[in-house]
C-alpha atoms as a PDB file:
ATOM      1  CA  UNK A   1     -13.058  80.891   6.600  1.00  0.00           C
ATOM      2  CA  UNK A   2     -15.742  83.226   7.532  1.00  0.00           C
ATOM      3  CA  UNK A   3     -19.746  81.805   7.131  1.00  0.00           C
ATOM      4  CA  UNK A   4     -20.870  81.601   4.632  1.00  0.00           C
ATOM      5  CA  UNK A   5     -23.652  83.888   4.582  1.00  0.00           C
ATOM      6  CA  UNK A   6     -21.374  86.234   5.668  1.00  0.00           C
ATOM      7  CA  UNK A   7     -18.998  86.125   2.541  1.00  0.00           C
ATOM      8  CA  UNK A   8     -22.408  86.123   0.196  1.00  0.00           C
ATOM      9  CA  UNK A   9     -22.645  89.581   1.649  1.00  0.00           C
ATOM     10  CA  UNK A  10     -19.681  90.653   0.164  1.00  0.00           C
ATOM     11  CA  UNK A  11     -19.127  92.586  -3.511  1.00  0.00           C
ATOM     12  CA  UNK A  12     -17.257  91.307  -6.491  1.00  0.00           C
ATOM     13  CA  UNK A  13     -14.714  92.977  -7.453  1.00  0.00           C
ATOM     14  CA  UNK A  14     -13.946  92.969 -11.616  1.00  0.00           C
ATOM     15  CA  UNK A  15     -10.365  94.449 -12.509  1.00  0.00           C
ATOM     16  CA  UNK A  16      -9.682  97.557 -14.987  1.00  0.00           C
ATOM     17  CA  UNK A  17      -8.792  97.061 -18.547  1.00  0.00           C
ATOM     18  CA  UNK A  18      -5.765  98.994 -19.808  1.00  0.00           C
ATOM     19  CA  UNK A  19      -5.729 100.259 -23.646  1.00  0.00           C
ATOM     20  CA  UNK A  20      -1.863 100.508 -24.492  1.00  0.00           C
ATOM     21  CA  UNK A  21      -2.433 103.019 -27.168  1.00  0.00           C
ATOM     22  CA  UNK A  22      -4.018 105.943 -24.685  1.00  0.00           C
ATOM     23  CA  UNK A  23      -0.814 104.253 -22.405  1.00  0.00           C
ATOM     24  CA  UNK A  24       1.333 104.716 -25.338  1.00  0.00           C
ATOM     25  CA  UNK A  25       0.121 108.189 -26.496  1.00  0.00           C
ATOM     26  CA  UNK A  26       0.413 109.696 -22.332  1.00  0.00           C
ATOM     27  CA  UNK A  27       3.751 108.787 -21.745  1.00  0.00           C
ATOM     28  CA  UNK A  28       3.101 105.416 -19.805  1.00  0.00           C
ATOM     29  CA  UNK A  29       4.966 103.269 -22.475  1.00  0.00           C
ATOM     30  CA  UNK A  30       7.501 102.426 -19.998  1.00  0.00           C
ATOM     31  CA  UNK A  31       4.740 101.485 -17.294  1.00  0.00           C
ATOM     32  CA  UNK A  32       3.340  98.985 -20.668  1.00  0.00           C
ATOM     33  CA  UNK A  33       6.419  97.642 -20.758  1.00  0.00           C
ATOM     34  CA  UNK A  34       6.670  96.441 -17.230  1.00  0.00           C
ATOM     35  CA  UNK A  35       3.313  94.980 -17.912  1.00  0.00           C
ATOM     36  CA  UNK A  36       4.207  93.094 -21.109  1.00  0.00           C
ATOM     37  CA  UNK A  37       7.010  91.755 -18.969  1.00  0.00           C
ATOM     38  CA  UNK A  38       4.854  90.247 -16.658  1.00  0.00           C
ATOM     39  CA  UNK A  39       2.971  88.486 -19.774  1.00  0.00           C
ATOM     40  CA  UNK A  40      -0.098  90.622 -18.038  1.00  0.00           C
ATOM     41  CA  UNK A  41      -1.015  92.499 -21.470  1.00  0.00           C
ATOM     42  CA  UNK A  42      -3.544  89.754 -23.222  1.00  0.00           C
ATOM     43  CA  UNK A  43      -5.068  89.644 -19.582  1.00  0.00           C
ATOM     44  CA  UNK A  44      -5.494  93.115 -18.669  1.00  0.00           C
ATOM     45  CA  UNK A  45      -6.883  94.049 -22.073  1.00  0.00           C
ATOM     46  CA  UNK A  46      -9.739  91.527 -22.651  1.00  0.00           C
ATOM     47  CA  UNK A  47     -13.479  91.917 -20.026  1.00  0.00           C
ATOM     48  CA  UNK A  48     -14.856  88.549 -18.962  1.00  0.00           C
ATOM     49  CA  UNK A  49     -18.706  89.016 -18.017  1.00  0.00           C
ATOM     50  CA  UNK A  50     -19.075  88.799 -14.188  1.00  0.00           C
ATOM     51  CA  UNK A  51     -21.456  85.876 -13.047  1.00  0.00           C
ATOM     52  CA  UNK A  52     -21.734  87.235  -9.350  1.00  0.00           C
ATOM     53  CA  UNK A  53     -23.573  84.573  -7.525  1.00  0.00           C
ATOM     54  CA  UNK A  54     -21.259  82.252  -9.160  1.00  0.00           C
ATOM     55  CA  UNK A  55     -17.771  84.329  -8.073  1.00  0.00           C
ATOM     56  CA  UNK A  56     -19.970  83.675  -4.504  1.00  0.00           C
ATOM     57  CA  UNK A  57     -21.013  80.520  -4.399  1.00  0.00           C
ATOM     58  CA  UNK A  58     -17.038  80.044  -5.349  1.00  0.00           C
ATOM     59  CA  UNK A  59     -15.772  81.681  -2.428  1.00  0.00           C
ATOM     60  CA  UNK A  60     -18.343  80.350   0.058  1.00  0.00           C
ATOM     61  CA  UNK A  61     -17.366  76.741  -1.190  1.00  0.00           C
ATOM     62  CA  UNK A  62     -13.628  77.051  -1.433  1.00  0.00           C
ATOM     63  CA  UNK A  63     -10.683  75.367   0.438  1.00  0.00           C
ATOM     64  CA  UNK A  64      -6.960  76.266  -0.333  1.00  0.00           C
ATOM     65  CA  UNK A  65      -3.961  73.772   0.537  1.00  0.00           C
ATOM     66  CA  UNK A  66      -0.705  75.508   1.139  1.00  0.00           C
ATOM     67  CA  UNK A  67       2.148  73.895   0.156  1.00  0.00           C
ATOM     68  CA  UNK A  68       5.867  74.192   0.058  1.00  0.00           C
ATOM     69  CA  UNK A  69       5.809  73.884  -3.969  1.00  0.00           C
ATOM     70  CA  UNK A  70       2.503  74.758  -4.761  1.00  0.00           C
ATOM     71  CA  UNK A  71      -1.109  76.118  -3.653  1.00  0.00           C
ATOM     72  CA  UNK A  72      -3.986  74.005  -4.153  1.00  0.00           C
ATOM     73  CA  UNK A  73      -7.814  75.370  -4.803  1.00  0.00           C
ATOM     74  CA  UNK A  74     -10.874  73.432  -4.358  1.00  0.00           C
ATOM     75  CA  UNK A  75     -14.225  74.785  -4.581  1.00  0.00           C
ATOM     76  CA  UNK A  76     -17.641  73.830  -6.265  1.00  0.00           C
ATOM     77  CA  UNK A  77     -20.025  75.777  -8.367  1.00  0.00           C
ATOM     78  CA  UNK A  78     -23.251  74.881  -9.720  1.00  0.00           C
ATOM     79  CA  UNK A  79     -22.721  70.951  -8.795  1.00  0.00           C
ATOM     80  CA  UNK A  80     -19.259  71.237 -10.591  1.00  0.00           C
ATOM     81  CA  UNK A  81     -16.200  70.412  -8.718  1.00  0.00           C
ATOM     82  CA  UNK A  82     -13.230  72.813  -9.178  1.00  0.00           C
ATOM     83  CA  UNK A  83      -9.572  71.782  -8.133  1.00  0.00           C
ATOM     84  CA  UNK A  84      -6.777  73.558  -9.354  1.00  0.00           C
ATOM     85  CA  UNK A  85      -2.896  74.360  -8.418  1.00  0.00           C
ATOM     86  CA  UNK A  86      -1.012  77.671  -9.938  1.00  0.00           C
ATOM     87  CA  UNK A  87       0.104  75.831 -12.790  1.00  0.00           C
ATOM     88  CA  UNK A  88      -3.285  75.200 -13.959  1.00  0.00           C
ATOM     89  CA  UNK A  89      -4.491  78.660 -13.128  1.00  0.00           C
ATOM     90  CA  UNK A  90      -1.596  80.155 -14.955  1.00  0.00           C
ATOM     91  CA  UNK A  91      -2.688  77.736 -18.052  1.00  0.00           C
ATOM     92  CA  UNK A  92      -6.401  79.387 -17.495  1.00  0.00           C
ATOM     93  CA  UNK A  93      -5.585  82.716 -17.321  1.00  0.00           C
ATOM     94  CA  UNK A  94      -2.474  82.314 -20.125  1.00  0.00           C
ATOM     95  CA  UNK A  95       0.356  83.736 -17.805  1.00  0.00           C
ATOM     96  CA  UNK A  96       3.448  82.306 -16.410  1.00  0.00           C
ATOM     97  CA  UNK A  97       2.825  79.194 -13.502  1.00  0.00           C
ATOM     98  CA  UNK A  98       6.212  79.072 -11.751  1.00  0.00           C
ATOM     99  CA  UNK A  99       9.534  80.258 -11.122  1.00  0.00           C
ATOM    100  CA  UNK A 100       8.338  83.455 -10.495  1.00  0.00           C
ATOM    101  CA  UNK A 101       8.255  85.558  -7.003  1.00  0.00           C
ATOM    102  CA  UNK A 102       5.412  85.014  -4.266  1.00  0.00           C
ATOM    103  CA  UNK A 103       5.582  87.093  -1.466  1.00  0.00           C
ATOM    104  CA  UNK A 104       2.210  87.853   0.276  1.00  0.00           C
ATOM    105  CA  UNK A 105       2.815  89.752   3.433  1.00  0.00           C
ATOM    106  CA  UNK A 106      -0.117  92.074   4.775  1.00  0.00           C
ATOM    107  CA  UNK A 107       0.724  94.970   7.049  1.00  0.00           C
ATOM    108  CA  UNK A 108       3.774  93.121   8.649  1.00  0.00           C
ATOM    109  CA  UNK A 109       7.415  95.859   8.369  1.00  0.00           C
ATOM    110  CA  UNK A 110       9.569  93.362   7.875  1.00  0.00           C
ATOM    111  CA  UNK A 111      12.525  91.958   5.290  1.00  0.00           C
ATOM    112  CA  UNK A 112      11.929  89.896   2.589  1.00  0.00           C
ATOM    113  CA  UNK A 113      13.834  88.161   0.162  1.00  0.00           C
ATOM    114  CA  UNK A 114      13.644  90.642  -2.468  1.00  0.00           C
ATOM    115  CA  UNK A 115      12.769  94.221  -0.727  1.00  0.00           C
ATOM    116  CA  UNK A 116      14.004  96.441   1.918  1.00  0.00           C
ATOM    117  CA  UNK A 117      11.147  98.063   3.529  1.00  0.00           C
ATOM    118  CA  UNK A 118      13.512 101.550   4.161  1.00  0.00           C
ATOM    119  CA  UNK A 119      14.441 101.399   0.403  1.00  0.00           C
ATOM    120  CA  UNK A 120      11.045 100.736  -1.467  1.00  0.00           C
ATOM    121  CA  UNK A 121       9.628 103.440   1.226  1.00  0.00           C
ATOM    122  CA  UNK A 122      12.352 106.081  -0.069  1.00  0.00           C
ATOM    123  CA  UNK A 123      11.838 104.863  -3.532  1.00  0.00           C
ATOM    124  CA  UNK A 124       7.514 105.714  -3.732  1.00  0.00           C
ATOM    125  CA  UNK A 125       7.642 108.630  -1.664  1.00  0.00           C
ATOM    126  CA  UNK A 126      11.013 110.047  -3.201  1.00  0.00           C
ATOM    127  CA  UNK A 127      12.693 110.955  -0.661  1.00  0.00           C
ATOM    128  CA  UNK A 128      15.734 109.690   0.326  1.00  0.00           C
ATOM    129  CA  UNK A 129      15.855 111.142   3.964  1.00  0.00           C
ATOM    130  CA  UNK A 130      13.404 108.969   5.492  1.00  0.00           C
ATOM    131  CA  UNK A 131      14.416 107.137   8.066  1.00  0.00           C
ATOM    132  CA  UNK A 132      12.125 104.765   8.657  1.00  0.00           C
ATOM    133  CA  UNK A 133       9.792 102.170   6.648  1.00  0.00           C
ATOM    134  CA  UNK A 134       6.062 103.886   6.648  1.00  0.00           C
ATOM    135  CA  UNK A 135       3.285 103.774   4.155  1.00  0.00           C
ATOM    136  CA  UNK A 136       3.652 105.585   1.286  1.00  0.00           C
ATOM    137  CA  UNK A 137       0.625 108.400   0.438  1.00  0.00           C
ATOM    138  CA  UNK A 138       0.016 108.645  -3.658  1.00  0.00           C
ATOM    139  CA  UNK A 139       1.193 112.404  -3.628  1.00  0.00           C
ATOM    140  CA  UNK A 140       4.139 111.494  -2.769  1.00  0.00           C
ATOM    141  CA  UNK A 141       4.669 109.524  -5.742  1.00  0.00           C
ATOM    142  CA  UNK A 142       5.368 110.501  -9.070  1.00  0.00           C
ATOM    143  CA  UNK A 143       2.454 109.269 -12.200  1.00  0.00           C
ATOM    144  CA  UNK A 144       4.367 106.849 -13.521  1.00  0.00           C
ATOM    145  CA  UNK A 145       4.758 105.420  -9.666  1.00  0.00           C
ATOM    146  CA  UNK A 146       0.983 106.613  -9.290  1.00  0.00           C
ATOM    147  CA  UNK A 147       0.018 104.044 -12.031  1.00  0.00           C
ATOM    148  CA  UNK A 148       2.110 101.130 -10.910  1.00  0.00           C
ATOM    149  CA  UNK A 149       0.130 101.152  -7.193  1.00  0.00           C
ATOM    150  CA  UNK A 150      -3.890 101.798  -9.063  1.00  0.00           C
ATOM    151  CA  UNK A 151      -2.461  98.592 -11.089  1.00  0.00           C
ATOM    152  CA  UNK A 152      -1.611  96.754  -8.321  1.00  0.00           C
ATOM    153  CA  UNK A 153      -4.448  97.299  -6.142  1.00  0.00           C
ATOM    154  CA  UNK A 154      -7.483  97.043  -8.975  1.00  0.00           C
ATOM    155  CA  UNK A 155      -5.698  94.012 -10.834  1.00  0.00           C
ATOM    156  CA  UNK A 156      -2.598  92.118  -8.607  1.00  0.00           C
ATOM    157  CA  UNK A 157      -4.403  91.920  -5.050  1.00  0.00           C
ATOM    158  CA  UNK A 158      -7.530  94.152  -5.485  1.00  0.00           C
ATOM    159  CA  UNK A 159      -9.528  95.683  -2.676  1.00  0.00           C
ATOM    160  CA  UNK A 160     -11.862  98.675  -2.700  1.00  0.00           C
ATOM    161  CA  UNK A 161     -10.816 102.127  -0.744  1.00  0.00           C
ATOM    162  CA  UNK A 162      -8.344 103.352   0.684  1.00  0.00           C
ATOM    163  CA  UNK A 163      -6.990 104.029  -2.833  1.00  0.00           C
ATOM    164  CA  UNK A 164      -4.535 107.347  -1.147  1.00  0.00           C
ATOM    165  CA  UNK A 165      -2.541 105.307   0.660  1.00  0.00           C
ATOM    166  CA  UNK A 166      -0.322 101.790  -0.114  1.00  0.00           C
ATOM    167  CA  UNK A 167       0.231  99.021   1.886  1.00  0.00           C
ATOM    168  CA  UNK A 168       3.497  97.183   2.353  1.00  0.00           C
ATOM    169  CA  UNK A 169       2.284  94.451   0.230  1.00  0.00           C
ATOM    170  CA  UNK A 170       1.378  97.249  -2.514  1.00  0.00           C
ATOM    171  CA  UNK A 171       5.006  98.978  -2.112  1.00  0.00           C
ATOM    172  CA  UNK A 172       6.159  95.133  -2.714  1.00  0.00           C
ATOM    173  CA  UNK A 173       4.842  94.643  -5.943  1.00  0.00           C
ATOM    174  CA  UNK A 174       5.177  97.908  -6.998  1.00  0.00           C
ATOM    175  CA  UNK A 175       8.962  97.343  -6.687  1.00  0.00           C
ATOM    176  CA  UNK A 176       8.674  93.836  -8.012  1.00  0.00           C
ATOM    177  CA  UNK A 177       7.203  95.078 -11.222  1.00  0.00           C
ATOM    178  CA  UNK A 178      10.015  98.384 -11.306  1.00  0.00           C
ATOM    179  CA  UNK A 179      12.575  95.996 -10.948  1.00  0.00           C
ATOM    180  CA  UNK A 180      11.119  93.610 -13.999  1.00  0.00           C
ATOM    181  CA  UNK A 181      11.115  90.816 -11.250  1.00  0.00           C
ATOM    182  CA  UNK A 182       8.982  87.887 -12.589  1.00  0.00           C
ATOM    183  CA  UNK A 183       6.007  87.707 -10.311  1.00  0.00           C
ATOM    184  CA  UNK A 184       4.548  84.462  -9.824  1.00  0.00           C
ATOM    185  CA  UNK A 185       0.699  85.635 -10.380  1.00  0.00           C
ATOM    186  CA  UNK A 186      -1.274  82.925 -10.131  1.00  0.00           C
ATOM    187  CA  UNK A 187       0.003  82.093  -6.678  1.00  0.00           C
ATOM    188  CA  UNK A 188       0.058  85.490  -5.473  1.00  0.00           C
ATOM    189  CA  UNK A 189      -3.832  85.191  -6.441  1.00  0.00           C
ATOM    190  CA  UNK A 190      -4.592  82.288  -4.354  1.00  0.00           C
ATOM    191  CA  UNK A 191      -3.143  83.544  -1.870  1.00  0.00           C
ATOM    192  CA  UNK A 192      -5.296  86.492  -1.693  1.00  0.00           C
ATOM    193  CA  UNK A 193      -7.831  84.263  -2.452  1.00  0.00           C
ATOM    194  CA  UNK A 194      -7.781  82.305   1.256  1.00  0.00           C
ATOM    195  CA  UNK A 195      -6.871  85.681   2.736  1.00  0.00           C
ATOM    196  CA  UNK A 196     -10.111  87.370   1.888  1.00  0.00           C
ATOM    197  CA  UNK A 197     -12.188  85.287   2.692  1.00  0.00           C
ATOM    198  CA  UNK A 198     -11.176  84.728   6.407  1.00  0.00           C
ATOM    199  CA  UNK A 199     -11.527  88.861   6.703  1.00  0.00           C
ATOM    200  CA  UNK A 200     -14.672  90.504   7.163  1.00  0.00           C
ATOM    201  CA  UNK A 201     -13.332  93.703   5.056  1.00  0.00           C
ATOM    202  CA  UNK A 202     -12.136  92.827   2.191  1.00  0.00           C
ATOM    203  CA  UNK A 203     -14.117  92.230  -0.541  1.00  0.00           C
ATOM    204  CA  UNK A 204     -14.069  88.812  -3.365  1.00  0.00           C
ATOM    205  CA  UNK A 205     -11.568  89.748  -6.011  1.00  0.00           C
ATOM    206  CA  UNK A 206     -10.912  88.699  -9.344  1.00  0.00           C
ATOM    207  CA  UNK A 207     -14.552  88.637 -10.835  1.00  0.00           C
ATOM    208  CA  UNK A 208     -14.261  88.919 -14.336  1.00  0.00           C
ATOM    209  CA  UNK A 209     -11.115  86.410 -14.559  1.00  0.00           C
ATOM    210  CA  UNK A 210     -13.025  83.671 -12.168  1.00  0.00           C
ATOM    211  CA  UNK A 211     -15.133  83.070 -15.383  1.00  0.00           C
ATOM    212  CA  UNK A 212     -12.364  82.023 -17.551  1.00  0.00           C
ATOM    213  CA  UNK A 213     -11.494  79.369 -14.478  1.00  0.00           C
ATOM    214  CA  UNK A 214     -15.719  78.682 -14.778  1.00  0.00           C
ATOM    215  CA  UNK A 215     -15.756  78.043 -18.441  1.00  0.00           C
ATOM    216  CA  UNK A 216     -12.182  76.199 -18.383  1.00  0.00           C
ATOM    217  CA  UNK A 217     -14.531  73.543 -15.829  1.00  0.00           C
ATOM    218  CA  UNK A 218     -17.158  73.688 -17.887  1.00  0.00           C
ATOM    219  CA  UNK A 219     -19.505  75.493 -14.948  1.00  0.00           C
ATOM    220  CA  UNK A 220     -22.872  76.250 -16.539  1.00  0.00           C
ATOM    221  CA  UNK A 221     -22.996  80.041 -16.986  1.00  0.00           C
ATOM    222  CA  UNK A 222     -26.065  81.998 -17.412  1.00  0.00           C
ATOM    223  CA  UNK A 223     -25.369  84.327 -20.815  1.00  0.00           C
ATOM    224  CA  UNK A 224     -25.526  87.648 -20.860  1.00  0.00           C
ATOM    225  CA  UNK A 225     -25.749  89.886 -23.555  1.00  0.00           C
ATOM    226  CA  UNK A 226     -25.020  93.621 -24.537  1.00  0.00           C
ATOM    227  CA  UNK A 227     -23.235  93.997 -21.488  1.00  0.00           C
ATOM    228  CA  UNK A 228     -20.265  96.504 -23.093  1.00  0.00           C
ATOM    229  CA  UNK A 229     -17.271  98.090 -20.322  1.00  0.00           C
ATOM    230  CA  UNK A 230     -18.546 101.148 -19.060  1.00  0.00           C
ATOM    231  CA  UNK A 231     -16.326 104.104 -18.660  1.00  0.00           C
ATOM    232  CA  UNK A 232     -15.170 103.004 -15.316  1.00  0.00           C
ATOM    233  CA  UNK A 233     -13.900 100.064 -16.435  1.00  0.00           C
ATOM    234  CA  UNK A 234     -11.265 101.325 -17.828  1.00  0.00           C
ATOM    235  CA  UNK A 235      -7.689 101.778 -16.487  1.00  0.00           C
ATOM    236  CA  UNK A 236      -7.277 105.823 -17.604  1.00  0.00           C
ATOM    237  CA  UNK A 237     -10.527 107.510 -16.523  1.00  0.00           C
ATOM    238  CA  UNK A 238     -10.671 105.892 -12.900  1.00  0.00           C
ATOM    239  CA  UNK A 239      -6.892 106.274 -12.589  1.00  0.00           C
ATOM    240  CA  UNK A 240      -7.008 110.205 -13.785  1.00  0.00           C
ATOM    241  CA  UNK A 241      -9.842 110.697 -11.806  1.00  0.00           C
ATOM    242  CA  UNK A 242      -8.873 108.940  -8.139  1.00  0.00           C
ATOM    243  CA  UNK A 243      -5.030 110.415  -8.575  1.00  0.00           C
ATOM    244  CA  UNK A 244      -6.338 113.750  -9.472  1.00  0.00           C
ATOM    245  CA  UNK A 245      -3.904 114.105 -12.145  1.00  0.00           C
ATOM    246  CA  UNK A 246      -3.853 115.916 -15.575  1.00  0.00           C
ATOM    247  CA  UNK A 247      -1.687 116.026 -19.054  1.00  0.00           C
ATOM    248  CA  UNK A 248      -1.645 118.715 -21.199  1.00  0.00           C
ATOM    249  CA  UNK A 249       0.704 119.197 -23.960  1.00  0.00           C
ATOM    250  CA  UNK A 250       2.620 115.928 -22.973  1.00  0.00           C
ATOM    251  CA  UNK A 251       3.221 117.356 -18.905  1.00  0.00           C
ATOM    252  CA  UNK A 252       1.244 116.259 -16.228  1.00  0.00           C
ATOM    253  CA  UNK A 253      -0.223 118.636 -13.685  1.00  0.00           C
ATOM    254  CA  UNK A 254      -0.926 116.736 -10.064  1.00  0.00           C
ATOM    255  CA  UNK A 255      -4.365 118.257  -7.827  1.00  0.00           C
ATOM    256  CA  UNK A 256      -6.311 121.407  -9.246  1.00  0.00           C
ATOM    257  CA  UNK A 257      -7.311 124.274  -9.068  1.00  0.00           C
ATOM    258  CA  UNK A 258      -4.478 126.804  -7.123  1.00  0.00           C
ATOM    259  CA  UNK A 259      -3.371 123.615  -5.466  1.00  0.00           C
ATOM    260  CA  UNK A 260      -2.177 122.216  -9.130  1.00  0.00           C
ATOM    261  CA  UNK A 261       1.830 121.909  -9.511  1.00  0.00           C
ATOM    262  CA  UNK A 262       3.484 120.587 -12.516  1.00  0.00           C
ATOM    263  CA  UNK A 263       5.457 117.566 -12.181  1.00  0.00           C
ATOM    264  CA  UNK A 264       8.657 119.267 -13.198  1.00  0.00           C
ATOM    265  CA  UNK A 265      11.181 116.463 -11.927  1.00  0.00           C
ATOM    266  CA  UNK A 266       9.599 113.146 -12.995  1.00  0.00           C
ATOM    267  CA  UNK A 267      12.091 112.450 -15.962  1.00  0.00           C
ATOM    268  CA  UNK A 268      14.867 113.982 -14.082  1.00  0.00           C
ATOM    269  CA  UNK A 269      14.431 111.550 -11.296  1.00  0.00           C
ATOM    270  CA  UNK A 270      13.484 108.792 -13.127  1.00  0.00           C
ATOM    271  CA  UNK A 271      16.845 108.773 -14.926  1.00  0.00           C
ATOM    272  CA  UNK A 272      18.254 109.361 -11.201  1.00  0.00           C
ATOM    273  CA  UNK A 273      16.713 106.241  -9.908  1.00  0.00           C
ATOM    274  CA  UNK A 274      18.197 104.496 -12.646  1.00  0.00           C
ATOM    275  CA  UNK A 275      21.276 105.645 -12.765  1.00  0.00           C
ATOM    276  CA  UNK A 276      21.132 104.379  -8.660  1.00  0.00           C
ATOM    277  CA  UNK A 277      19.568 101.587  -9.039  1.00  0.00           C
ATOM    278  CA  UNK A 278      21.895 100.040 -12.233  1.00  0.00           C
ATOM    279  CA  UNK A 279      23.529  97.807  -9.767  1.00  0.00           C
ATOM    280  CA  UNK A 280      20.805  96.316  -8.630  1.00  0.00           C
ATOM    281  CA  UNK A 281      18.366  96.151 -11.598  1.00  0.00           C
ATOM    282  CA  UNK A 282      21.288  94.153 -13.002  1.00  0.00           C
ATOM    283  CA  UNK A 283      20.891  91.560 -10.423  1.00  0.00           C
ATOM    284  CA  UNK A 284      17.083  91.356 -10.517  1.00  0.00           C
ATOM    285  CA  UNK A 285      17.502  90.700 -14.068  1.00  0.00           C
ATOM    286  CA  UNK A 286      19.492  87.836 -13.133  1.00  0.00           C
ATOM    287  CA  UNK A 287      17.350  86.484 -10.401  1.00  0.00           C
ATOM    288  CA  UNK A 288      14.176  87.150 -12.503  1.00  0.00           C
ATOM    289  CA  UNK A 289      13.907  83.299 -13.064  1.00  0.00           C
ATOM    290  CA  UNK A 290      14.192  81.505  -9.836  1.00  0.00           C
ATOM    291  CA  UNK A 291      14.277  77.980  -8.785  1.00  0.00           C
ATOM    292  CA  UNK A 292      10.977  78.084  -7.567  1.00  0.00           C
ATOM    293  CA  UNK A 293       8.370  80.652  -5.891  1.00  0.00           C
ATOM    294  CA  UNK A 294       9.684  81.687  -2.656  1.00  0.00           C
ATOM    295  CA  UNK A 295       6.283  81.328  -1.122  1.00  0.00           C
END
């Protein structure tokens, strides 16, 4: 773990709450769907109050045990010990605790048990003549695609910048969620946990839900009032706004100005993929509940 003063140097980062009826009403029902199927809805909706120097004082303190069943969190805030496994997290945060997927692999090409780097590189940047695995730029991908990586990387394993391009962890989850594969989210979280804070550039994630773990352990909380989500807090005026996309009349329009192109193809090709993928999607389906997290 990095010092300590070092990590009380870093920012918080809170995640972005989605509002399924402007999802609903622009054509992102299907992307809602995937969510729901995740059991992410209740979560992504609701805004905990960030205590910062808590969230800090959290990180500085914690310890995570890795083990072949299970991760294991210790930490202590405000003279309160915290020790927690994913089960408990997942009872926290109300999502599913096991037999769900776990696969946390930065910036390494390689296979997995459930993605094939060439494939989920085709897949995002639609275009089935690459020939080999690369990260995928967000022009390349179509909205609904566009969505699935902002969710990702402001909610699943948050960082700030480099918002343009997505990393081979991002393209994993991204196809995780496409392929309704049950992700096991709590572990995935700890695990990002214990990564960041043995990085100097990546920030403390998971702000506003580290206060539902705070109040679960009874952590003494300063209260804060009148504090409502500002615009930027939400899922569709960040997203629109960092993906430089449009919708008028039920199309979207990608960039602006002379540079702005409808996005003629997306239903086309999303029935396409489909229609490809049928085979497969069958079989996720069927491995969606798995012995345990292959972590």
């Amino acid at each position: 773990a990095l010092p300590i003063d070092v990590i009380w140097k870093k920012r918080v980062i809170r995640g972005k709450i989605i509002r399924e009826g402007w999802m609903n009403d622009n054509g992102l029902n299907n992307v809602m769907e995937l969510i729901k199927r995740q059991k992410w809805e209740n979560l992504f909706k609701r805004r905990e109050l960030v205590h910062t120097d808590a969230v800090k004082e959290f990180y500085a303190k914690m310890t995570v045990i890795h083990l072949k069943k299970k991760d294991i969190v210790k930490s202590k805030v405000r003279g309160v010990d915290l020790e927690f496994d994913n089960e408990k997290l997942a009872t926290i945060l109300g999502v599913p605790g096991k037999n769900g997927i776990c696969e946390y692999i930065k910036e390494v090409w390689e296979e997995p048990k459930y993605t094939k780097p060439l494939e989920i590189t085709r897949r995002f940047a639609n275009d089935a003549t690459i020939m080999k695995a690369r990260r995928v730029q967000s022009v390349e991908m179509k909205p609904s695609q566009r969505f699935i990586h902002f969710l990702v990387m402001k909610n699943v394993i948050p960082r700030f910048g480099k918002r343009d391009t997505s990393s081979f962890m991002d393209l994993t989850y991204m196809d995780h969620l496409m392929a309704r594969r049950l992700v096991d989210t709590p572990r995935v979280m700890m695990r990002h946990m214990s990564y960041v804070i043995s990085m100097k550039d990546h920030e403390l994630p998971y702000g506003d839900w580290l206060t539902l773990v705070f109040e679960a352990f009874g952590v003494p909380l300063v209260i804060k009032k009148g504090e409502e989500p500002k615009k930027y807090d939400f899922f569709e005026d960040t997203f629109l706004t960092m993906c430089k996309l449009t919708r008028e009349d039920g199309i979207w329009w990608i960039g602006s100005g002379e540079n702005r192109r409808r996005d003629d193809d997306e239903a086309t090709q999303e029935e396409e993929a489909e229609g490809e993928d049928e085979g497969n999607r069958a079989d996720f389906d069927r491995e969606a509940i798995i012995d345990e997290a292959s972590c």
